[in-house]
């Protein structure tokens, strides 16, 4: 397949994915669904310190929840979303309150606005669901004026909603896009919001879900009104729907802090507040056709996203371990502690990238054998026997971020290059295979082993 054909195929695949996403978000009743989330939306907005007269863009505005809050506070508000039915509802809500708000159909990956048009660009649990995060980051930055504010609230991988998405993903096929909750991982966001940003601040916050009905009724409420949940149920047969419903009721019940016929669950999210740099010259340019500049590869971008997703999942799980769990041996045959294993995953990212680079240069890798790997692992276990959680997680986040950045630099031609590789018994393997079988797989493999050691296999996706 030549380059033009590949590009056409990728464009078609993206268009199909976007069509499915639009259908998903237009399903249910997001207006009713969001009414239960207004209290914490208001708190999020108040913390931003938006002043009257601020030109504010609400990206992924849904039925106008945050846009209306901002307009009540005196901001000059524009809202955009891909779901046209909820834009109509937002216009009606604004008219009922006598608020002047502009609502436009708009894609977070190709915002229909001029450069530097807004003083504040905000997204409350919205832009995180677009399938190509690099385009989202560039667009949020592009439409914000120099010195202006970009703010997001994004569910975290380890938080309650992140766990709910994991529960759903055990029942349905993957979407073909990076995990949205990676926008809730600080290291990932630092990498994405890099170009054109002068300052970046983070805070972990809690969203309070309070419903005057029981957890099983909350699950039904989500199924009827929340598009992604509704579509997930619709894609399953009767047994699949019952199994998914059972898992979700168990999840909501386990986290419920209310008593009686009520539900109260806390959901962690990452609050991101960025300041736009003083120049508009260093902001990546995007177009409606979403062409990637130079020789950058969509495959490389996808591989990098999967590296980040795996590292974020491992970090999120390890973050909640007790000191006793951190020191638990990973198996009866492998006496390394879970903490050593986490540090091990972090420490080999640079080695895995160097191997991929060697294959990309056409060089056969013959000196890295499984015997050598065993010796390295034994030495590492001895050296890091008392590694702390903070040190291991810091290295995991830093090295995975750098590994993902290195993978994004590969071209399609480099990903397809092959050379003999001793860890594959001398078989000529491609760069993409090396990345997938090592840098991508490694974190998932060891997270599964850690879950087994702690008897938490019910949480595996």
Coordinates of C-alpha atoms in Angstrom, one line a residue:
X1 CA 0.0 0.0 0.0
X2 CA 1.5 3.4 -1.0
X3 CA 1.7 6.5 1.1
X4 CA -1.4 8.1 -0.5
X5 CA -3.5 5.0 0.0
X6 CA -2.4 4.7 3.6
X7 CA -3.3 8.3 4.2
X8 CA -6.7 7.8 2.6
X9 CA -7.3 4.8 4.7
X10 CA -6.3 6.6 7.9
X11 CA -8.5 9.5 7.0
X12 CA -11.5 7.2 6.4
X13 CA -10.9 5.4 9.7
X14 CA -10.8 8.7 11.6
X15 CA -13.9 9.9 9.9
X16 CA -15.7 6.7 10.9
X17 CA -14.5 7.0 14.5
X18 CA -15.7 10.6 14.7
X19 CA -19.1 9.6 13.3
X20 CA -19.4 7.0 16.0
X21 CA -18.4 9.5 18.7
X22 CA -20.9 12.0 17.5
X23 CA -23.7 9.4 17.6
X24 CA -22.6 8.4 21.1
X25 CA -22.7 11.9 22.5
X26 CA -26.1 12.6 20.9
X27 CA -27.6 9.5 22.6
X28 CA -29.4 9.8 25.9
X29 CA -30.3 13.0 27.7
X30 CA -27.1 14.9 28.5
X31 CA -29.0 17.9 29.7
X32 CA -30.8 16.0 32.4
X33 CA -27.6 14.1 33.2
X34 CA -25.5 17.2 33.7
X35 CA -28.0 18.9 36.0
X36 CA -26.7 16.6 38.8
X37 CA -23.2 17.8 38.2
X38 CA -23.8 21.6 38.4
X39 CA -22.6 22.2 42.0
X40 CA -19.1 21.0 41.4
X41 CA -19.0 22.6 37.9
X42 CA -19.7 25.9 39.6
X43 CA -16.9 25.3 42.1
X44 CA -14.5 24.5 39.3
X45 CA -15.4 27.7 37.5
X46 CA -15.1 29.9 40.6
X47 CA -11.6 28.6 41.3
X48 CA -10.5 29.9 37.8
X49 CA -11.1 33.5 38.8
X50 CA -12.7 34.5 35.5
X51 CA -13.6 38.2 35.6
X52 CA -16.6 39.9 33.9
X53 CA -16.0 40.7 30.3
X54 CA -13.7 37.8 29.7
X55 CA -14.0 36.3 26.2
X56 CA -14.5 32.6 27.2
X57 CA -14.7 29.5 25.0
X58 CA -16.3 26.4 26.5
X59 CA -15.0 23.4 24.5
X60 CA -17.2 20.3 24.6
X61 CA -20.0 22.4 26.2
X62 CA -22.7 19.8 26.0
X63 CA -26.1 21.3 27.0
X64 CA -24.4 24.5 28.2
X65 CA -23.7 23.6 31.8
X66 CA -20.4 25.5 32.3
X67 CA -21.2 28.1 29.6
X68 CA -24.3 29.2 31.5
X69 CA -22.4 29.4 34.8
X70 CA -19.8 31.6 33.1
X71 CA -22.3 33.9 31.4
X72 CA -24.1 34.4 34.7
X73 CA -20.8 35.6 36.1
X74 CA -20.5 38.2 33.3
X75 CA -18.2 36.5 30.8
X76 CA -18.7 36.8 27.1
X77 CA -19.2 33.2 26.3
X78 CA -19.0 31.0 23.3
X79 CA -19.7 27.2 23.5
X80 CA -18.9 24.5 21.0
X81 CA -19.7 20.8 20.8
X82 CA -20.1 18.0 18.2
X83 CA -23.5 17.0 19.6
X84 CA -26.0 19.4 17.8
X85 CA -29.0 18.3 19.8
X86 CA -27.4 19.4 23.0
X87 CA -26.4 22.7 21.5
X88 CA -30.1 23.3 20.8
X89 CA -30.9 22.5 24.4
X90 CA -28.1 24.9 25.5
X91 CA -29.5 27.7 23.3
X92 CA -33.0 27.2 24.8
X93 CA -31.6 27.2 28.4
X94 CA -29.6 30.5 27.7
X95 CA -32.7 32.1 26.2
X96 CA -34.8 31.1 29.2
X97 CA -32.4 33.0 31.4
X98 CA -31.9 35.9 29.1
X99 CA -28.2 35.2 28.6
X100 CA -26.4 36.1 25.4
X101 CA -24.3 33.0 24.6
X102 CA -23.1 31.9 21.2
X103 CA -23.3 28.1 20.7
X104 CA -21.6 26.6 17.6
X105 CA -21.0 23.1 16.3
X106 CA -17.3 22.5 16.7
X107 CA -14.7 19.8 16.9
X108 CA -12.0 20.1 19.6
X109 CA -9.5 18.9 17.1
X110 CA -10.4 21.7 14.6
X111 CA -12.0 24.5 16.4
X112 CA -13.9 26.9 14.1
X113 CA -12.4 30.0 15.6
X114 CA -9.6 32.5 14.8
X115 CA -6.1 32.4 16.4
X116 CA -5.9 34.1 19.8
X117 CA -9.6 34.8 19.8
X118 CA -10.3 34.1 23.5
X119 CA -9.0 35.2 26.9
X120 CA -9.9 31.9 28.5
X121 CA -10.4 28.4 26.8
X122 CA -12.1 26.0 29.2
X123 CA -13.1 22.3 29.0
X124 CA -15.0 20.6 31.8
X125 CA -14.9 16.8 31.1
X126 CA -15.3 17.5 27.4
X127 CA -12.2 17.8 25.2
X128 CA -10.6 14.8 26.9
X129 CA -12.9 12.5 24.8
X130 CA -11.6 13.6 21.4
X131 CA -9.6 10.8 19.7
X132 CA -6.4 12.7 18.8
X133 CA -5.0 14.5 21.9
X134 CA -2.1 16.2 20.1
X135 CA -4.6 18.1 17.9
X136 CA -6.7 19.0 20.9
X137 CA -3.7 20.4 22.7
X138 CA -2.7 22.4 19.7
X139 CA -6.2 23.8 19.1
X140 CA -6.8 24.8 22.7
X141 CA -3.5 26.7 22.6
X142 CA -4.1 28.2 19.2
X143 CA -7.4 29.9 19.9
X144 CA -6.2 31.3 23.3
X145 CA -4.6 34.8 23.3
X146 CA -1.0 35.2 24.6
X147 CA -1.2 35.4 28.4
X148 CA -4.6 33.9 28.4
X149 CA -5.8 30.9 30.4
X150 CA -6.4 27.3 29.2
X151 CA -8.2 25.2 31.9
X152 CA -9.4 21.6 31.9
X153 CA -11.0 19.2 34.3
X154 CA -10.3 15.6 33.3
X155 CA -11.1 12.3 35.0
X156 CA -8.1 10.4 36.3
X157 CA -7.1 6.8 35.5
X158 CA -7.2 5.8 39.1
X159 CA -10.3 7.7 40.1
X160 CA -13.9 6.4 40.3
X161 CA -14.9 7.3 36.7
X162 CA -11.6 5.9 35.5
X163 CA -12.6 2.6 37.2
X164 CA -16.1 2.8 35.7
X165 CA -14.6 3.1 32.2
X166 CA -12.4 0.1 33.0
X167 CA -15.4 -1.9 34.0
X168 CA -17.2 -1.0 30.8
X169 CA -14.1 -1.8 28.7
X170 CA -14.1 -5.4 30.0
X171 CA -17.4 -5.9 28.2
X172 CA -17.0 -4.0 24.9
X173 CA -14.4 -3.8 22.1
X174 CA -11.8 -1.1 22.3
X175 CA -12.7 2.2 20.6
X176 CA -9.4 2.5 18.6
X177 CA -8.4 5.8 20.3
X178 CA -6.1 6.6 23.2
X179 CA -7.7 6.3 26.7
X180 CA -9.5 9.6 27.5
X181 CA -8.4 9.3 31.1
X182 CA -4.7 9.9 30.0
X183 CA -5.8 13.5 30.1
X184 CA -6.0 12.9 33.9
X185 CA -2.4 11.9 34.2
X186 CA -0.1 14.9 35.0
X187 CA 2.9 13.6 33.2
X188 CA 0.9 13.0 30.0
X189 CA -0.7 16.4 30.1
X190 CA 2.7 18.0 30.6
X191 CA 3.9 16.4 27.4
X192 CA 0.8 17.3 25.5
X193 CA 0.5 20.9 26.7
X194 CA 4.1 21.8 26.0
X195 CA 4.3 24.0 22.9
X196 CA 3.2 27.6 23.3
X197 CA 2.6 27.2 27.1
X198 CA 4.4 29.5 29.6
X199 CA 3.1 28.0 32.8
X200 CA 1.2 24.9 33.8
X201 CA -0.4 24.1 37.2
X202 CA -2.2 20.9 38.4
X203 CA -4.4 20.0 41.3
X204 CA -6.3 16.8 42.1
X205 CA -9.9 17.6 42.9
X206 CA -13.0 15.6 43.8
X207 CA -16.3 15.7 41.9
X208 CA -19.3 14.7 44.1
X209 CA -21.9 12.5 42.5
X210 CA -25.0 12.8 44.7
X211 CA -28.3 11.1 43.7
X212 CA -31.5 10.7 45.7
X213 CA -31.8 7.1 44.6
X214 CA -30.0 3.8 45.1
X215 CA -26.8 2.6 43.2
X216 CA -28.8 0.2 41.0
X217 CA -31.0 3.2 40.0
X218 CA -27.9 5.3 39.4
X219 CA -26.6 2.7 36.9
X220 CA -30.0 2.8 35.2
X221 CA -29.9 6.6 35.2
X222 CA -26.5 6.5 33.5
X223 CA -27.7 3.9 31.0
X224 CA -30.7 6.1 29.9
X225 CA -29.0 9.5 29.9
X226 CA -25.2 9.2 29.5
X227 CA -24.3 8.5 25.9
X228 CA -21.2 6.4 26.3
X229 CA -23.0 4.2 28.9
X230 CA -26.1 3.9 26.7
X231 CA -24.1 2.9 23.7
X232 CA -22.1 0.4 25.6
X233 CA -25.3 -1.4 26.8
X234 CA -26.8 -1.2 23.4
X235 CA -23.8 -3.0 21.9
X236 CA -24.3 -6.1 24.1
X237 CA -26.7 -9.0 24.1
X238 CA -29.0 -9.8 27.0
X239 CA -26.4 -11.7 29.0
X240 CA -23.7 -9.1 28.3
X241 CA -26.0 -6.3 29.5
X242 CA -26.8 -8.1 32.7
X243 CA -23.2 -8.8 33.3
X244 CA -22.2 -5.2 32.7
X245 CA -25.1 -3.9 34.9
X246 CA -24.0 -6.2 37.7
X247 CA -20.4 -5.0 37.5
X248 CA -21.5 -1.4 37.6
X249 CA -24.0 -1.8 40.4
X250 CA -21.2 -3.5 42.4
X251 CA -18.8 -0.6 41.7
X252 CA -21.3 2.1 42.7
X253 CA -22.3 0.2 45.8
X254 CA -18.8 -0.4 46.9
X255 CA -18.0 3.4 46.7
X256 CA -21.3 4.7 48.0
X257 CA -21.0 6.8 51.2
X258 CA -24.7 7.5 51.5
X259 CA -27.2 5.5 53.6
X260 CA -30.7 4.5 52.7
X261 CA -32.2 5.2 49.3
X262 CA -29.4 7.5 48.2
X263 CA -26.0 7.4 46.5
X264 CA -23.0 9.6 47.1
X265 CA -19.7 8.8 45.4
X266 CA -16.5 10.9 45.1
X267 CA -14.8 10.9 41.7
X268 CA -11.2 12.2 41.3
X269 CA -10.3 14.5 38.5
X270 CA -7.2 16.5 37.5
X271 CA -7.6 20.2 37.3
X272 CA -5.3 21.7 34.7
X273 CA -4.6 25.4 34.4
X274 CA -2.2 26.6 31.8
X275 CA -1.0 30.1 30.8
X276 CA -0.6 30.8 27.1
X277 CA 2.9 31.9 26.1
X278 CA 3.6 35.5 25.0
X279 CA 4.1 34.6 21.3
X280 CA 1.7 33.0 18.9
X281 CA 4.6 32.0 16.6
X282 CA 5.5 28.7 18.5
X283 CA 2.0 27.3 18.5
X284 CA 1.6 24.1 16.4
X285 CA -0.7 24.8 13.4
X286 CA -3.6 22.4 12.6
X287 CA -6.0 22.4 9.7
X288 CA -9.4 21.0 9.1
X289 CA -7.9 18.0 7.3
X290 CA -5.6 17.3 10.3
X291 CA -2.4 16.7 8.2
X292 CA 0.5 15.8 10.4
X293 CA 3.5 18.0 9.6
X294 CA 6.7 16.5 8.1
X295 CA 7.2 12.8 8.4
X296 CA 5.4 12.2 11.7
X297 CA 3.5 8.9 11.8
X298 CA 0.1 8.3 13.1
X299 CA 1.2 4.7 14.0
X300 CA 4.0 6.1 16.1
X301 CA 1.6 8.5 17.8
X302 CA -0.7 5.5 18.6
X303 CA 2.2 3.5 19.9
X304 CA 3.4 6.4 22.1
X305 CA -0.2 6.8 23.5
X306 CA -0.3 3.2 24.4
X307 CA 3.1 3.4 26.2
X308 CA 1.7 6.4 28.2
X309 CA -1.6 4.5 28.9
X310 CA 0.2 1.5 30.3
X311 CA 2.6 3.5 32.4
X312 CA -0.3 5.6 33.8
X313 CA -2.3 2.5 34.6
X314 CA 0.6 0.9 36.5
X315 CA 1.4 4.2 38.3
X316 CA -2.2 4.7 39.2
X317 CA -2.5 1.2 40.7
X318 CA 0.8 1.4 42.5
X319 CA 0.0 4.8 44.0
X320 CA -2.7 3.3 46.1
X321 CA -0.6 0.4 47.5
X322 CA 0.2 0.2 51.2
X323 CA 3.7 -0.1 52.4
X324 CA 3.1 -3.8 53.1
X325 CA 1.8 -4.4 49.6
X326 CA 4.7 -2.4 48.1
X327 CA 7.1 -4.9 49.8
X328 CA 5.1 -8.0 48.8
X329 CA 7.0 -10.6 46.6
X330 CA 5.5 -10.7 43.1
X331 CA 5.3 -14.5 43.1
X332 CA 6.6 -17.7 44.8
X333 CA 9.2 -18.1 42.0
X334 CA 10.1 -14.4 41.6
X335 CA 11.0 -13.0 45.0
X336 CA 11.3 -9.5 43.8
X337 CA 9.0 -7.1 45.6
X338 CA 6.2 -5.3 43.8
X339 CA 8.1 -2.0 44.4
X340 CA 11.2 -3.4 42.7
X341 CA 9.0 -4.6 39.8
X342 CA 7.5 -1.1 39.3
X343 CA 11.0 0.4 39.4
X344 CA 12.2 -2.3 37.0
X345 CA 9.5 -1.3 34.4
X346 CA 10.5 2.3 34.8
X347 CA 14.2 1.7 34.4
X348 CA 14.1 -0.3 31.2
X349 CA 12.2 2.2 29.1
X350 CA 15.5 3.8 27.9
X351 CA 16.9 0.3 27.0
X352 CA 13.8 -0.6 25.1
X353 CA 14.0 2.6 23.1
X354 CA 17.7 2.1 22.3
X355 CA 16.9 -1.4 21.0
X356 CA 14.2 0.1 18.7
X357 CA 16.6 2.8 17.5
X358 CA 19.2 0.1 16.7
X359 CA 16.7 -1.9 14.6
X360 CA 15.6 1.3 12.9
X361 CA 19.2 2.0 11.8
X362 CA 19.3 -1.5 10.3
X363 CA 21.7 -2.8 12.9
X364 CA 21.3 -6.5 14.0
X365 CA 21.0 -6.8 17.8
X366 CA 22.9 -9.9 18.8
X367 CA 24.3 -9.2 22.3
X368 CA 21.1 -8.9 24.2
X369 CA 20.1 -12.4 25.2
X370 CA 17.7 -13.7 27.8
X371 CA 20.6 -14.7 29.9
X372 CA 21.9 -11.1 29.9
X373 CA 18.4 -9.9 30.7
X374 CA 18.3 -12.2 33.7
X375 CA 21.6 -11.0 35.0
X376 CA 20.5 -7.4 34.6
X377 CA 17.3 -8.1 36.5
X378 CA 19.1 -9.8 39.3
X379 CA 21.5 -6.9 39.7
X380 CA 18.7 -4.4 39.6
X381 CA 16.7 -6.3 42.3
X382 CA 19.8 -6.2 44.6
X383 CA 20.5 -2.5 43.9
X384 CA 16.8 -1.4 44.3
X385 CA 15.7 -3.7 47.2
X386 CA 14.7 -0.7 49.3
X387 CA 13.4 1.6 46.6
X388 CA 10.6 3.9 47.8
X389 CA 7.3 4.3 46.1
X390 CA 7.9 8.0 45.4
X391 CA 11.2 7.4 43.7
X392 CA 9.9 4.5 41.6
X393 CA 6.8 6.4 40.5
X394 CA 8.8 9.5 39.6
X395 CA 11.1 7.4 37.4
X396 CA 8.2 5.6 35.9
X397 CA 6.4 8.8 34.9
X398 CA 9.6 10.5 33.7
X399 CA 11.0 7.6 31.6
X400 CA 7.7 6.6 30.1
X401 CA 7.1 10.2 29.0
X402 CA 10.6 10.3 27.4
X403 CA 10.0 6.9 25.8
X404 CA 6.7 8.1 24.3
X405 CA 8.4 11.2 23.0
X406 CA 11.1 9.1 21.4
X407 CA 8.6 6.8 19.7
X408 CA 6.7 9.8 18.3
X409 CA 9.8 10.7 16.4
X410 CA 9.8 7.5 14.3
X411 CA 8.5 7.6 10.8
X412 CA 6.4 4.9 9.1
X413 CA 9.4 3.8 7.1
X414 CA 11.4 3.4 10.3
X415 CA 8.6 1.5 12.1
X416 CA 8.6 -1.0 9.2
X417 CA 12.4 -1.6 9.1
X418 CA 13.6 -5.0 10.3
X419 CA 16.8 -6.5 11.6
X420 CA 17.8 -9.7 13.4
X421 CA 17.0 -9.5 17.1
X422 CA 18.6 -11.9 19.7
X423 CA 15.6 -11.7 22.1
X424 CA 13.5 -13.1 19.2
X425 CA 16.0 -15.9 18.6
X426 CA 17.7 -14.1 15.7
X427 CA 14.5 -13.6 13.7
X428 CA 14.4 -10.3 11.8
X429 CA 11.7 -8.2 13.5
X430 CA 10.4 -4.7 12.8
X431 CA 10.9 -1.6 14.9
X432 CA 7.1 -1.6 15.6
X433 CA 7.3 -5.1 16.9
X434 CA 10.1 -4.2 19.3
X435 CA 8.2 -1.3 20.6
X436 CA 4.9 -3.2 21.0
X437 CA 6.5 -6.3 22.5
X438 CA 8.7 -4.4 24.9
X439 CA 8.0 -0.7 25.6
X440 CA 4.2 -1.1 25.3
X441 CA 3.6 -4.6 26.7
X442 CA 6.0 -4.4 29.6
X443 CA 3.9 -2.3 31.9
X444 CA 0.7 -4.2 31.2
X445 CA 2.5 -7.5 31.7
X446 CA 3.9 -6.6 35.1
X447 CA 0.7 -4.9 36.2
X448 CA -1.2 -8.2 35.6
X449 CA 1.5 -10.0 37.7
X450 CA 1.1 -7.5 40.5
X451 CA -2.6 -7.8 40.5
X452 CA -2.3 -11.6 40.7
X453 CA 0.2 -11.3 43.6
X454 CA -2.4 -9.1 45.5
X455 CA -5.4 -11.2 44.4
X456 CA -6.9 -8.3 42.5
X457 CA -7.5 -10.0 39.1
X458 CA -11.2 -8.8 39.2
X459 CA -9.9 -5.4 38.3
X460 CA -7.9 -6.4 35.2
X461 CA -9.4 -4.8 32.0

